[in-house]
Amino acid sequence: MYYISNRPLLPESSVIDRKQNLVRQVYQILYESIISLWLKPGQPLREKEICEQLQISRTPVREAFLKLADEKLIVILDRSGTYVSRIKIEDVLESQFIRESMETATVRYAVRNWDTDLSEKLSLLLEQQKQCVKDDNRLRLHELDEMFHKTIVEFRFSSRIWKIINNAKAQMDRVRILAIPLPRTAAEIVEEHSRIYEALCSGNETQAVDAMSLHLNTVFTSLEQLLEKHHEYFEE
C-alpha cells in the first residue's frame, strides 16, 4: 500500500559524495525523505535497496538507521524489519511544546535587539512568500516559512539553537507537510508572518510573542481532519 513501484525508494536527487562523511549524508537523505513524506509513515525501509540506489555499503546505512530510530523517525524490529514510524500525537504535542517555548523566547530577544538588517531580511522573505501565494507554490512557501523562523532564531543566537529546534520539531513538520493540501489558505500563513513582522517592527513584545504562538499552533486546527483523512499514517 505504501510502496510506489514506478519510482525509486529515495528521491532521484539523492547523491552521495564519497569525500564527505557517509553516515551523515545517508542520515540527511533519509531524514529529509521522511520529513517531506516522500517516505510515508509505515513504509518499509529496505537496507539493500538503499545501498543499491546510493551505491554504498551497508555500514553507513545501518548507522544512519540507528540515529533515526533514536529520534523516533523509524522503527527497527528484528523480525518485521525496518519501517518509517507512524506519527504519534503525543510526540507531536511534545515537539510543539519545545518549539513554541524556544521560538517565543527568541522573538522576545529579537524585539529587544531589533535592527534594520533583520528587518530587511524578514521583509524580503515576506515578499517572496507573497509571490508563492500568487503562484500557488505551497512547497516553496513551506521552505520560506522555515527560513523566516530560522532568520529570527539566528538573529543573535548561534546555528546550534536552530538545530535544537529543528530536531525537536521533526514530528510536527510531518504533520505540517501533510496539512499542505487542506483548505487553510497559503495567504493565511503569510498573513500570520506579517503580523509577527509588524509586531517586531513596532517593538511590541507581547504582541510579537502572541503572534508567533498563534502561528505555531494553527496546525492543530487541521489535526482532526488529518487523523480522519490519513488515519493509516498515525499510531493509535
PDB file of N, CA and C in Angstrom, residues 165-236:
ATOM      1  N   ILE A 165      15.966  23.284  17.739  1.00  0.00           N
ATOM      2  CA  ILE A 165      14.556  23.461  17.369  1.00  0.00           C
ATOM      3  C   ILE A 165      14.200  22.547  16.206  1.00  0.00           C
ATOM      4  N   ASN A 166      15.068  22.501  15.214  1.00  0.00           N
ATOM      5  CA  ASN A 166      14.824  21.702  14.017  1.00  0.00           C
ATOM      6  C   ASN A 166      14.672  20.227  14.358  1.00  0.00           C
ATOM      7  N   ASN A 167      15.538  19.732  15.237  1.00  0.00           N
ATOM      8  CA  ASN A 167      15.449  18.328  15.651  1.00  0.00           C
ATOM      9  C   ASN A 167      14.173  18.070  16.447  1.00  0.00           C
ATOM     10  N   ALA A 168      13.819  19.028  17.299  1.00  0.00           N
ATOM     11  CA  ALA A 168      12.644  18.851  18.156  1.00  0.00           C
ATOM     12  C   ALA A 168      11.339  18.869  17.368  1.00  0.00           C
ATOM     13  N   LYS A 169      11.310  19.614  16.265  1.00  0.00           N
ATOM     14  CA  LYS A 169      10.058  19.800  15.528  1.00  0.00           C
ATOM     15  C   LYS A 169       9.849  18.808  14.398  1.00  0.00           C
ATOM     16  N   ALA A 170      10.675  17.766  14.326  1.00  0.00           N
ATOM     17  CA  ALA A 170      10.584  16.807  13.214  1.00  0.00           C
ATOM     18  C   ALA A 170       9.191  16.192  13.091  1.00  0.00           C
ATOM     19  N   GLN A 171       8.618  15.763  14.212  1.00  0.00           N
ATOM     20  CA  GLN A 171       7.287  15.143  14.164  1.00  0.00           C
ATOM     21  C   GLN A 171       6.228  16.155  13.737  1.00  0.00           C
ATOM     22  N   MET A 172       6.362  17.384  14.233  1.00  0.00           N
ATOM     23  CA  MET A 172       5.424  18.434  13.845  1.00  0.00           C
ATOM     24  C   MET A 172       5.525  18.744  12.358  1.00  0.00           C
ATOM     25  N   ASP A 173       6.738  18.700  11.823  1.00  0.00           N
ATOM     26  CA  ASP A 173       6.929  19.011  10.403  1.00  0.00           C
ATOM     27  C   ASP A 173       6.196  18.023   9.502  1.00  0.00           C
ATOM     28  N   ARG A 174       6.153  16.768   9.900  1.00  0.00           N
ATOM     29  CA  ARG A 174       5.424  15.785   9.083  1.00  0.00           C
ATOM     30  C   ARG A 174       3.934  16.129   9.044  1.00  0.00           C
ATOM     31  N   VAL A 175       3.412  16.586  10.169  1.00  0.00           N
ATOM     32  CA  VAL A 175       2.006  16.989  10.218  1.00  0.00           C
ATOM     33  C   VAL A 175       1.784  18.218   9.343  1.00  0.00           C
ATOM     34  N   ARG A 176       2.722  19.164   9.389  1.00  0.00           N
ATOM     35  CA  ARG A 176       2.593  20.392   8.599  1.00  0.00           C
ATOM     36  C   ARG A 176       2.622  20.091   7.102  1.00  0.00           C
ATOM     37  N   ILE A 177       3.506  19.188   6.686  1.00  0.00           N
ATOM     38  CA  ILE A 177       3.574  18.811   5.272  1.00  0.00           C
ATOM     39  C   ILE A 177       2.284  18.106   4.862  1.00  0.00           C
ATOM     40  N   LEU A 178       1.790  17.252   5.748  1.00  0.00           N
ATOM     41  CA  LEU A 178       0.558  16.515   5.473  1.00  0.00           C
ATOM     42  C   LEU A 178      -0.625  17.469   5.323  1.00  0.00           C
ATOM     43  N   ALA A 179      -0.557  18.598   6.031  1.00  0.00           N
ATOM     44  CA  ALA A 179      -1.669  19.558   6.027  1.00  0.00           C
ATOM     45  C   ALA A 179      -1.646  20.505   4.831  1.00  0.00           C
ATOM     46  N   ILE A 180      -0.589  20.476   4.031  1.00  0.00           N
ATOM     47  CA  ILE A 180      -0.457  21.419   2.910  1.00  0.00           C
ATOM     48  C   ILE A 180      -1.677  21.435   1.983  1.00  0.00           C
ATOM     49  N   PRO A 181      -2.234  20.277   1.599  1.00  0.00           N
ATOM     50  CA  PRO A 181      -3.379  20.318   0.664  1.00  0.00           C
ATOM     51  C   PRO A 181      -4.699  20.756   1.287  1.00  0.00           C
ATOM     52  N   LEU A 182      -4.755  20.917   2.613  1.00  0.00           N
ATOM     53  CA  LEU A 182      -6.017  21.254   3.270  1.00  0.00           C
ATOM     54  C   LEU A 182      -6.436  22.696   2.963  1.00  0.00           C
ATOM     55  N   PRO A 183      -7.725  23.006   3.190  1.00  0.00           N
ATOM     56  CA  PRO A 183      -8.291  24.293   2.783  1.00  0.00           C
ATOM     57  C   PRO A 183      -7.617  25.552   3.328  1.00  0.00           C
ATOM     58  N   ARG A 184      -6.944  25.456   4.487  1.00  0.00           N
ATOM     59  CA  ARG A 184      -6.306  26.650   5.033  1.00  0.00           C
ATOM     60  C   ARG A 184      -5.422  27.287   3.962  1.00  0.00           C
ATOM     61  N   THR A 185      -5.679  28.532   3.668  1.00  0.00           N
ATOM     62  CA  THR A 185      -5.028  29.144   2.517  1.00  0.00           C
ATOM     63  C   THR A 185      -3.589  29.544   2.803  1.00  0.00           C
ATOM     64  N   ALA A 186      -2.796  29.545   1.742  1.00  0.00           N
ATOM     65  CA  ALA A 186      -1.409  29.986   1.839  1.00  0.00           C
ATOM     66  C   ALA A 186      -1.362  31.444   2.286  1.00  0.00           C
ATOM     67  N   ALA A 187      -2.365  32.209   1.862  1.00  0.00           N
ATOM     68  CA  ALA A 187      -2.426  33.627   2.230  1.00  0.00           C
ATOM     69  C   ALA A 187      -2.520  33.805   3.744  1.00  0.00           C
ATOM     70  N   GLU A 188      -3.191  32.879   4.423  1.00  0.00           N
ATOM     71  CA  GLU A 188      -3.315  32.961   5.882  1.00  0.00           C
ATOM     72  C   GLU A 188      -1.959  32.786   6.554  1.00  0.00           C
ATOM     73  N   ILE A 189      -1.145  31.876   6.007  1.00  0.00           N
ATOM     74  CA  ILE A 189       0.188  31.642   6.561  1.00  0.00           C
ATOM     75  C   ILE A 189       1.032  32.910   6.442  1.00  0.00           C
ATOM     76  N   VAL A 190       0.986  33.531   5.269  1.00  0.00           N
ATOM     77  CA  VAL A 190       1.758  34.757   5.044  1.00  0.00           C
ATOM     78  C   VAL A 190       1.232  35.890   5.922  1.00  0.00           C
ATOM     79  N   GLU A 191      -0.076  35.938   6.107  1.00  0.00           N
ATOM     80  CA  GLU A 191      -0.670  36.965   6.965  1.00  0.00           C
ATOM     81  C   GLU A 191      -0.183  36.808   8.406  1.00  0.00           C
ATOM     82  N   GLU A 192      -0.071  35.568   8.866  1.00  0.00           N
ATOM     83  CA  GLU A 192       0.446  35.311  10.219  1.00  0.00           C
ATOM     84  C   GLU A 192       1.891  35.788  10.340  1.00  0.00           C
ATOM     85  N   HIS A 193       2.689  35.532   9.312  1.00  0.00           N
ATOM     86  CA  HIS A 193       4.075  36.017   9.311  1.00  0.00           C
ATOM     87  C   HIS A 193       4.115  37.545   9.317  1.00  0.00           C
ATOM     88  N   SER A 194       3.206  38.149   8.575  1.00  0.00           N
ATOM     89  CA  SER A 194       3.155  39.616   8.512  1.00  0.00           C
ATOM     90  C   SER A 194       2.846  40.207   9.882  1.00  0.00           C
ATOM     91  N   ARG A 195       1.949  39.554  10.630  1.00  0.00           N
ATOM     92  CA  ARG A 195       1.611  40.041  11.977  1.00  0.00           C
ATOM     93  C   ARG A 195       2.824  39.957  12.902  1.00  0.00           C
ATOM     94  N   ILE A 196       3.574  38.853  12.777  1.00  0.00           N
ATOM     95  CA  ILE A 196       4.797  38.710  13.581  1.00  0.00           C
ATOM     96  C   ILE A 196       5.773  39.832  13.239  1.00  0.00           C
ATOM     97  N   TYR A 197       5.959  40.057  11.947  1.00  0.00           N
ATOM     98  CA  TYR A 197       6.900  41.077  11.473  1.00  0.00           C
ATOM     99  C   TYR A 197       6.481  42.478  11.934  1.00  0.00           C
ATOM    100  N   GLU A 198       5.200  42.789  11.806  1.00  0.00           N
ATOM    101  CA  GLU A 198       4.704  44.113  12.199  1.00  0.00           C
ATOM    102  C   GLU A 198       4.878  44.345  13.701  1.00  0.00           C
ATOM    103  N   ALA A 199       4.646  43.290  14.488  1.00  0.00           N
ATOM    104  CA  ALA A 199       4.817  43.409  15.940  1.00  0.00           C
ATOM    105  C   ALA A 199       6.287  43.622  16.297  1.00  0.00           C
ATOM    106  N   LEU A 200       7.165  42.935  15.577  1.00  0.00           N
ATOM    107  CA  LEU A 200       8.603  43.117  15.798  1.00  0.00           C
ATOM    108  C   LEU A 200       9.016  44.547  15.456  1.00  0.00           C
ATOM    109  N   CYS A 201       8.535  45.035  14.323  1.00  0.00           N
ATOM    110  CA  CYS A 201       8.869  46.401  13.880  1.00  0.00           C
ATOM    111  C   CYS A 201       8.382  47.457  14.871  1.00  0.00           C
ATOM    112  N   SER A 202       7.210  47.214  15.460  1.00  0.00           N
ATOM    113  CA  SER A 202       6.619  48.188  16.386  1.00  0.00           C
ATOM    114  C   SER A 202       7.235  48.119  17.777  1.00  0.00           C
ATOM    115  N   GLY A 203       8.016  47.055  18.034  1.00  0.00           N
ATOM    116  CA  GLY A 203       8.640  46.895  19.340  1.00  0.00           C
ATOM    117  C   GLY A 203       7.689  46.397  20.410  1.00  0.00           C
ATOM    118  N   ASN A 204       6.542  45.853  19.980  1.00  0.00           N
ATOM    119  CA  ASN A 204       5.544  45.350  20.926  1.00  0.00           C
ATOM    120  C   ASN A 204       5.839  43.883  21.241  1.00  0.00           C
ATOM    121  N   GLU A 205       6.516  43.655  22.351  1.00  0.00           N
ATOM    122  CA  GLU A 205       6.966  42.307  22.710  1.00  0.00           C
ATOM    123  C   GLU A 205       5.803  41.346  22.930  1.00  0.00           C
ATOM    124  N   THR A 206       4.799  41.767  23.674  1.00  0.00           N
ATOM    125  CA  THR A 206       3.648  40.905  23.954  1.00  0.00           C
ATOM    126  C   THR A 206       2.928  40.514  22.672  1.00  0.00           C
ATOM    127  N   GLN A 207       2.731  41.490  21.809  1.00  0.00           N
ATOM    128  CA  GLN A 207       2.048  41.238  20.538  1.00  0.00           C
ATOM    129  C   GLN A 207       2.863  40.292  19.650  1.00  0.00           C
ATOM    130  N   ALA A 208       4.172  40.450  19.644  1.00  0.00           N
ATOM    131  CA  ALA A 208       5.044  39.596  18.833  1.00  0.00           C
ATOM    132  C   ALA A 208       5.017  38.151  19.326  1.00  0.00           C
ATOM    133  N   VAL A 209       5.072  37.981  20.637  1.00  0.00           N
ATOM    134  CA  VAL A 209       5.028  36.637  21.224  1.00  0.00           C
ATOM    135  C   VAL A 209       3.681  35.980  20.941  1.00  0.00           C
ATOM    136  N   ASP A 210       2.595  36.739  21.114  1.00  0.00           N
ATOM    137  CA  ASP A 210       1.257  36.199  20.852  1.00  0.00           C
ATOM    138  C   ASP A 210       1.094  35.803  19.384  1.00  0.00           C
ATOM    139  N   ALA A 211       1.621  36.632  18.489  1.00  0.00           N
ATOM    140  CA  ALA A 211       1.511  36.345  17.053  1.00  0.00           C
ATOM    141  C   ALA A 211       2.288  35.088  16.682  1.00  0.00           C
ATOM    142  N   MET A 212       3.478  34.930  17.261  1.00  0.00           N
ATOM    143  CA  MET A 212       4.278  33.734  16.990  1.00  0.00           C
ATOM    144  C   MET A 212       3.591  32.494  17.553  1.00  0.00           C
ATOM    145  N   SER A 213       3.083  32.591  18.772  1.00  0.00           N
ATOM    146  CA  SER A 213       2.407  31.459  19.407  1.00  0.00           C
ATOM    147  C   SER A 213       1.185  31.027  18.602  1.00  0.00           C
ATOM    148  N   LEU A 214       0.392  31.992  18.157  1.00  0.00           N
ATOM    149  CA  LEU A 214      -0.797  31.694  17.357  1.00  0.00           C
ATOM    150  C   LEU A 214      -0.404  31.002  16.058  1.00  0.00           C
ATOM    151  N   HIS A 215       0.623  31.512  15.407  1.00  0.00           N
ATOM    152  CA  HIS A 215       1.091  30.936  14.141  1.00  0.00           C
ATOM    153  C   HIS A 215       1.533  29.486  14.326  1.00  0.00           C
ATOM    154  N   LEU A 216       2.289  29.216  15.379  1.00  0.00           N
ATOM    155  CA  LEU A 216       2.813  27.870  15.596  1.00  0.00           C
ATOM    156  C   LEU A 216       1.730  26.877  15.994  1.00  0.00           C
ATOM    157  N   ASN A 217       0.612  27.385  16.504  1.00  0.00           N
ATOM    158  CA  ASN A 217      -0.454  26.489  16.963  1.00  0.00           C
ATOM    159  C   ASN A 217      -1.563  26.258  15.942  1.00  0.00           C
ATOM    160  N   THR A 218      -1.536  26.968  14.825  1.00  0.00           N
ATOM    161  CA  THR A 218      -2.625  26.829  13.857  1.00  0.00           C
ATOM    162  C   THR A 218      -2.694  25.433  13.242  1.00  0.00           C
ATOM    163  N   VAL A 219      -1.566  24.731  13.221  1.00  0.00           N
ATOM    164  CA  VAL A 219      -1.569  23.384  12.634  1.00  0.00           C
ATOM    165  C   VAL A 219      -2.527  22.458  13.375  1.00  0.00           C
ATOM    166  N   PHE A 220      -2.766  22.733  14.663  1.00  0.00           N
ATOM    167  CA  PHE A 220      -3.654  21.871  15.440  1.00  0.00           C
ATOM    168  C   PHE A 220      -5.108  21.976  14.992  1.00  0.00           C
ATOM    169  N   THR A 221      -5.444  23.069  14.313  1.00  0.00           N
ATOM    170  CA  THR A 221      -6.820  23.203  13.828  1.00  0.00           C
ATOM    171  C   THR A 221      -7.127  22.189  12.727  1.00  0.00           C
ATOM    172  N   SER A 222      -6.080  21.691  12.060  1.00  0.00           N
ATOM    173  CA  SER A 222      -6.281  20.726  10.971  1.00  0.00           C
ATOM    174  C   SER A 222      -5.995  19.290  11.394  1.00  0.00           C
ATOM    175  N   LEU A 223      -5.582  19.108  12.652  1.00  0.00           N
ATOM    176  CA  LEU A 223      -5.162  17.777  13.098  1.00  0.00           C
ATOM    177  C   LEU A 223      -6.290  16.754  13.032  1.00  0.00           C
ATOM    178  N   GLU A 224      -7.496  17.165  13.428  1.00  0.00           N
ATOM    179  CA  GLU A 224      -8.638  16.248  13.401  1.00  0.00           C
ATOM    180  C   GLU A 224      -8.938  15.797  11.968  1.00  0.00           C
ATOM    181  N   GLN A 225      -8.862  16.732  11.022  1.00  0.00           N
ATOM    182  CA  GLN A 225      -9.084  16.378   9.610  1.00  0.00           C
ATOM    183  C   GLN A 225      -8.032  15.394   9.119  1.00  0.00           C
ATOM    184  N   LEU A 226      -6.789  15.616   9.539  1.00  0.00           N
ATOM    185  CA  LEU A 226      -5.696  14.742   9.110  1.00  0.00           C
ATOM    186  C   LEU A 226      -5.859  13.336   9.676  1.00  0.00           C
ATOM    187  N   LEU A 227      -6.280  13.251  10.926  1.00  0.00           N
ATOM    188  CA  LEU A 227      -6.499  11.943  11.555  1.00  0.00           C
ATOM    189  C   LEU A 227      -7.577  11.159  10.821  1.00  0.00           C
ATOM    190  N   GLU A 228      -8.582  11.867  10.353  1.00  0.00           N
ATOM    191  CA  GLU A 228      -9.675  11.217   9.631  1.00  0.00           C
ATOM    192  C   GLU A 228      -9.261  10.847   8.206  1.00  0.00           C
ATOM    193  N   LYS A 229      -8.550  11.750   7.551  1.00  0.00           N
ATOM    194  CA  LYS A 229      -8.185  11.547   6.147  1.00  0.00           C
ATOM    195  C   LYS A 229      -7.012  10.590   5.970  1.00  0.00           C
ATOM    196  N   HIS A 230      -6.064  10.617   6.906  1.00  0.00           N
ATOM    197  CA  HIS A 230      -4.846   9.805   6.790  1.00  0.00           C
ATOM    198  C   HIS A 230      -4.638   8.967   8.052  1.00  0.00           C
ATOM    199  N   HIS A 231      -5.669   8.309   8.495  1.00  0.00           N
ATOM    200  CA  HIS A 231      -5.586   7.565   9.757  1.00  0.00           C
ATOM    201  C   HIS A 231      -4.480   6.520   9.752  1.00  0.00           C
ATOM    202  N   GLU A 232      -4.140   5.995   8.550  1.00  0.00           N
ATOM    203  CA  GLU A 232      -3.114   4.952   8.464  1.00  0.00           C
ATOM    204  C   GLU A 232      -1.714   5.498   8.744  1.00  0.00           C
ATOM    205  N   TYR A 233      -1.550   6.820   8.721  1.00  0.00           N
ATOM    206  CA  TYR A 233      -0.246   7.428   8.990  1.00  0.00           C
ATOM    207  C   TYR A 233      -0.009   7.669  10.480  1.00  0.00           C
ATOM    208  N   PHE A 234      -1.061   7.522  11.275  1.00  0.00           N
ATOM    209  CA  PHE A 234      -0.968   7.827  12.700  1.00  0.00           C
ATOM    210  C   PHE A 234      -1.001   6.556  13.541  1.00  0.00           C
ATOM    211  N   GLU A 235      -0.281   6.606  14.639  1.00  0.00           N
ATOM    212  CA  GLU A 235      -0.253   5.467  15.559  1.00  0.00           C
ATOM    213  C   GLU A 235      -1.398   5.604  16.543  1.00  0.00           C
ATOM    214  N   GLU A 236      -2.148   4.541  16.701  1.00  0.00           N
ATOM    215  CA  GLU A 236      -3.317   4.592  17.588  1.00  0.00           C
ATOM    216  C   GLU A 236      -2.896   4.490  19.046  1.00  0.00           C
TER     217      GLU A 236
END
